[in-house]
Amino acid sequence: MNVGIIGFGLIGGSFAKAYKAAGHTVFAEDTDKSILDFAVLSEAADAHLDIDAIKKCDLVIIALYPQAAVKALDEIAQHIKHEATVIDCCGTKRNICEAGFKAASLYGFTFVGGHPMAGTEQSGFKHSKANMFKGASMIIVPPVYDDIEFLEKIKELLSPAGFGKITVSTAEKHDMMIAFTSQMAHLVSNAFIKSPTVFKHKGFSAGSYKDLTRVAWLNESMWAELFLENREHLLNELDLLLASLGEYREALNANDFERLKSLLFDGKRLKEEVDRR
């Protein structure tokens, strides 16, 4: 299979290494020529993804920020063969899926929205690895939801990456859920670390501090774009959190043991209920 990958950062590089390890031919594209040269030199890719290569690709993976992904798709759409499938990796789905489904309808290829639920706080091709997605969930937004054969084909195309689960979603549901499961975690972590106490924490912190602050180390350009693309869902989750935190603050301010105990119990009970499902 010929695979074209646009964007050779952490995600694109990991896809490239996974498909190369599975014996497929990988064509690479990135705005940084030095990364492309290194990708070929390190055998993560076979060659540059030029127009001729695009025409040969059975699968094209776009691993760029949302706005850049829409632009890249617009530039290559007319050169993609009818039998090919294009999958993006954006952290939000509504805008890229609207553009992708429109382009696919116009030019005859297949577009599927995608979001691999894997990664690290470190970015860039140098941190990519062939087993990045092993056992992870891959969210897909297909053009149709009632075609089992089509979904099996997508699973087969993605199989070299080693995903443990394929989750099918609509673009709207994806963006609503990801505001809670991913974007809020990054926002809260990034805000939490801004306490001046952080400079005095050594010797006083353990696993809970590390868990909560791990994703404060983020790519600010990417996450700012993702937050703004999904701002209505993120604002809703943020308002819910602020209201909840306000209840804890009121209990503390009133020195109300029973109220604080009740709030803590409710949180623990919800966590236990979720984990049992």
Coordinates of C-alpha atoms in Angstrom, one line a residue:
M1 CA 0.0 0.0 0.0
N2 CA 1.2 3.5 -0.8
V3 CA 0.6 5.9 2.1
G4 CA 1.0 9.7 2.0
I5 CA 1.5 11.5 5.3
I6 CA 1.2 15.3 5.5
G7 CA 2.7 16.7 8.7
F8 CA 5.7 14.9 10.2
G9 CA 5.4 15.8 13.9
L10 CA 4.7 13.4 16.7
I11 CA 1.5 12.0 15.2
G12 CA 2.4 12.0 11.6
G13 CA 5.9 10.6 12.3
S14 CA 4.4 7.8 14.4
F15 CA 2.0 6.8 11.7
A16 CA 4.9 6.8 9.2
K17 CA 7.0 4.6 11.4
A18 CA 4.1 2.2 12.0
Y19 CA 3.2 1.8 8.3
K20 CA 6.9 1.5 7.3
A21 CA 7.4 -1.2 10.0
A22 CA 4.4 -3.0 8.4
G23 CA 6.1 -3.0 5.0
H24 CA 4.2 -0.2 3.3
T25 CA 5.6 2.6 1.1
V26 CA 5.4 6.0 2.9
F27 CA 5.6 9.4 1.2
A28 CA 6.3 12.4 3.4
E29 CA 5.3 16.0 3.4
D30 CA 6.2 18.7 5.9
T31 CA 6.9 22.5 5.8
D32 CA 10.3 21.8 7.4
K33 CA 12.6 20.3 4.7
S34 CA 15.2 19.2 7.3
I35 CA 12.5 17.0 8.9
L36 CA 11.7 15.5 5.6
D37 CA 15.3 14.8 4.8
F38 CA 15.8 13.2 8.3
A39 CA 12.6 11.1 7.9
V40 CA 13.9 9.6 4.7
L41 CA 17.4 9.2 6.1
S42 CA 16.1 7.4 9.2
E43 CA 13.9 5.2 6.9
A44 CA 10.6 6.5 8.4
A45 CA 9.7 7.5 4.9
D46 CA 10.6 6.5 1.4
A47 CA 10.3 9.7 -0.5
H48 CA 8.8 13.2 -0.7
L49 CA 5.0 13.4 -1.2
D50 CA 4.9 15.4 -4.4
I51 CA 1.9 15.5 -6.9
D52 CA 3.0 12.4 -8.7
A53 CA 3.2 10.5 -5.4
I54 CA -0.2 11.8 -4.2
K55 CA -1.8 10.3 -7.4
K56 CA -0.4 6.8 -6.4
C57 CA -1.5 6.9 -2.7
D58 CA -4.1 4.4 -1.5
L59 CA -4.2 6.2 1.9
V60 CA -3.5 9.9 2.8
I61 CA -3.1 10.9 6.4
I62 CA -3.2 14.6 7.3
A63 CA -1.6 15.2 10.6
L64 CA -1.8 19.0 10.9
Y65 CA -3.5 21.6 13.0
P66 CA -7.2 22.1 11.9
Q67 CA -6.8 25.2 9.8
A68 CA -3.7 23.9 8.1
A69 CA -5.4 20.6 7.5
V70 CA -8.3 22.2 5.7
K71 CA -5.8 24.2 3.5
A72 CA -3.7 21.1 2.7
L73 CA -6.7 19.1 1.7
D74 CA -7.9 21.9 -0.6
E75 CA -4.5 21.9 -2.3
I76 CA -4.2 18.2 -2.9
A77 CA -7.9 17.2 -3.4
Q78 CA -7.9 17.3 -7.2
H79 CA -4.9 15.0 -7.4
I80 CA -6.2 12.2 -5.1
K81 CA -7.3 9.1 -7.0
H82 CA -10.9 7.9 -6.7
E83 CA -10.0 4.7 -4.9
A84 CA -8.0 6.5 -2.2
T85 CA -9.1 7.2 1.4
V86 CA -8.1 10.4 3.2
I87 CA -8.0 10.5 7.0
D88 CA -7.2 13.5 9.1
C89 CA -5.9 13.6 12.7
C90 CA -7.2 16.9 14.0
G91 CA -8.3 17.3 17.6
T92 CA -11.6 18.9 16.5
K93 CA -13.8 17.5 13.8
R94 CA -16.6 19.7 12.7
N95 CA -14.6 22.1 10.4
I96 CA -12.3 19.6 8.9
C97 CA -15.1 17.0 8.3
E98 CA -17.3 19.6 6.6
A99 CA -14.4 20.5 4.3
G100 CA -13.3 16.8 3.8
F101 CA -16.8 15.5 3.0
K102 CA -17.3 18.3 0.5
A103 CA -14.0 17.7 -1.2
A104 CA -14.6 14.0 -1.4
S105 CA -18.0 14.5 -3.0
L106 CA -16.5 16.9 -5.5
Y107 CA -13.4 14.8 -6.5
G108 CA -14.6 11.2 -5.9
F109 CA -12.3 10.0 -3.1
T110 CA -13.3 8.9 0.4
F111 CA -12.8 11.1 3.4
V112 CA -13.0 9.9 7.0
G113 CA -12.5 12.2 10.0
G114 CA -10.0 10.8 12.5
H115 CA -8.6 11.5 16.0
P116 CA -6.0 9.1 17.5
M117 CA -6.3 9.2 21.3
A118 CA -2.6 8.9 21.9
G119 CA 0.4 11.1 22.3
T120 CA 2.7 12.6 24.8
E121 CA 3.4 16.0 26.3
Q122 CA 6.4 16.1 24.1
S123 CA 5.9 17.1 20.4
G124 CA 7.9 16.8 17.2
F125 CA 9.1 14.0 14.9
K126 CA 12.0 13.1 17.2
H127 CA 9.6 11.9 19.8
S128 CA 7.5 9.8 17.3
K129 CA 7.5 6.0 17.5
A130 CA 6.1 3.1 15.6
N131 CA 4.1 1.8 18.6
M132 CA 2.6 5.2 19.7
F133 CA -0.9 4.0 18.9
K134 CA -0.7 0.4 20.1
G135 CA -3.8 -0.4 22.1
A136 CA -5.1 3.2 21.9
S137 CA -8.5 4.3 20.7
M138 CA -9.0 5.8 17.3
I139 CA -12.1 8.0 16.8
I140 CA -13.4 8.1 13.3
V141 CA -16.1 10.2 11.7
P142 CA -17.2 8.3 8.6
P143 CA -19.4 9.6 5.8
V144 CA -21.9 6.7 6.5
Y145 CA -22.7 4.9 9.7
D146 CA -24.7 1.9 8.5
D147 CA -22.2 0.3 6.1
I148 CA -20.4 -2.5 8.0
E149 CA -18.2 -3.4 5.0
F150 CA -17.1 0.2 4.7
L151 CA -16.2 0.4 8.5
E152 CA -14.3 -2.9 8.2
K153 CA -12.3 -1.4 5.3
I154 CA -11.3 1.6 7.4
K155 CA -10.3 -0.7 10.2
E156 CA -8.1 -2.6 7.8
L157 CA -6.5 0.6 6.5
L158 CA -5.7 1.6 10.0
S159 CA -4.5 -1.8 11.2
P160 CA -0.8 -1.2 10.8
A161 CA -1.0 1.5 13.5
G162 CA -2.2 -1.1 16.1
F163 CA -5.1 0.7 17.6
G164 CA -6.9 -1.3 20.3
K165 CA -10.3 0.2 19.6
I166 CA -12.1 2.1 16.8
T167 CA -14.7 4.4 18.1
V168 CA -17.3 5.7 15.6
S169 CA -18.7 9.2 16.2
T170 CA -20.3 12.2 14.6
A171 CA -18.3 15.3 14.3
E172 CA -20.6 17.2 16.7
K173 CA -20.5 14.4 19.4
H174 CA -16.7 14.2 19.1
D175 CA -16.2 17.9 19.7
M176 CA -18.6 17.9 22.7
M177 CA -16.9 14.9 24.3
I178 CA -13.3 15.9 23.6
A179 CA -14.0 19.3 25.3
F180 CA -14.5 17.3 28.5
T181 CA -12.0 14.4 28.2
S182 CA -9.0 16.2 26.6
Q183 CA -9.3 20.0 26.3
M184 CA -10.5 20.6 29.9
A185 CA -7.7 18.5 31.2
H186 CA -5.1 20.5 29.4
L187 CA -6.7 23.8 30.4
V188 CA -7.0 23.0 34.1
S189 CA -3.5 21.6 34.2
N190 CA -2.1 24.7 32.5
A191 CA -4.0 27.0 34.9
F192 CA -3.2 25.0 38.0
I193 CA 0.6 25.3 37.5
K194 CA 0.4 29.1 37.6
S195 CA 0.3 29.2 41.4
P196 CA 3.4 30.9 42.8
T197 CA 3.6 27.9 45.2
V198 CA 4.9 25.9 42.3
F199 CA 8.4 27.2 42.8
K200 CA 8.5 25.8 46.3
H201 CA 6.9 22.4 45.7
K202 CA 10.0 20.2 45.6
G203 CA 10.0 17.8 48.4
F204 CA 6.3 18.2 49.0
S205 CA 4.8 16.7 45.8
A206 CA 4.2 13.2 44.6
G207 CA 2.0 11.3 42.2
S208 CA -1.1 13.6 42.4
Y209 CA 0.9 16.7 41.5
K210 CA 2.7 14.9 38.6
D211 CA -0.6 13.5 37.3
L212 CA -2.4 16.9 37.4
T213 CA 0.4 19.0 35.9
R214 CA 1.8 16.6 33.2
V215 CA -0.2 18.1 30.3
A216 CA 0.5 21.7 31.4
W217 CA 3.6 21.2 29.2
L218 CA 1.8 21.6 25.9
N219 CA 2.1 23.1 22.4
E220 CA 0.5 26.5 23.0
S221 CA -0.1 27.2 19.3
M222 CA -1.9 24.0 18.7
W223 CA -4.0 24.0 21.8
A224 CA -5.0 27.7 21.4
E225 CA -6.3 26.8 17.9
L226 CA -8.1 23.7 19.2
F227 CA -9.7 25.6 22.1
L228 CA -11.0 28.4 19.9
E229 CA -12.3 25.9 17.3
N230 CA -14.3 24.2 20.0
R231 CA -14.9 27.2 22.2
E232 CA -18.7 26.7 22.8
H233 CA -18.3 23.2 24.1
L234 CA -15.2 24.1 26.1
L235 CA -16.9 27.2 27.6
N236 CA -19.8 25.0 28.7
E237 CA -17.5 22.5 30.5
L238 CA -15.5 25.4 32.0
D239 CA -18.7 27.0 33.4
L240 CA -19.7 23.7 34.9
L241 CA -16.3 23.3 36.6
L242 CA -16.3 26.9 37.9
A243 CA -19.7 26.4 39.4
S244 CA -18.6 23.2 41.1
L245 CA -15.4 24.7 42.4
G246 CA -17.5 27.6 43.8
E247 CA -19.4 25.1 46.0
Y248 CA -16.1 23.8 47.4
R249 CA -15.0 27.3 48.1
E250 CA -18.2 28.2 49.9
A251 CA -17.9 25.2 52.1
L252 CA -14.3 26.0 53.0
N253 CA -15.1 29.7 53.6
A254 CA -17.9 28.8 55.9
N255 CA -15.8 26.2 57.7
D256 CA -18.6 23.7 57.0
F257 CA -17.3 20.2 57.6
E258 CA -20.5 18.4 56.7
R259 CA -21.0 20.3 53.4
L260 CA -17.4 19.8 52.4
K261 CA -17.6 16.1 53.3
S262 CA -20.7 15.7 51.2
L263 CA -19.1 17.4 48.1
L264 CA -16.1 15.1 48.4
F265 CA -18.2 12.1 48.8
D266 CA -20.3 13.0 45.7
G267 CA -17.1 13.3 43.6
K268 CA -15.8 10.0 44.9
R269 CA -19.2 8.3 44.2
L270 CA -19.3 9.5 40.6
K271 CA -15.7 8.3 40.0
E272 CA -16.6 4.9 41.4
E273 CA -19.8 4.7 39.2
V274 CA -17.9 5.7 36.1
D275 CA -15.1 3.3 36.7
R276 CA -17.5 0.4 37.2
R277 CA -19.1 0.9 33.7

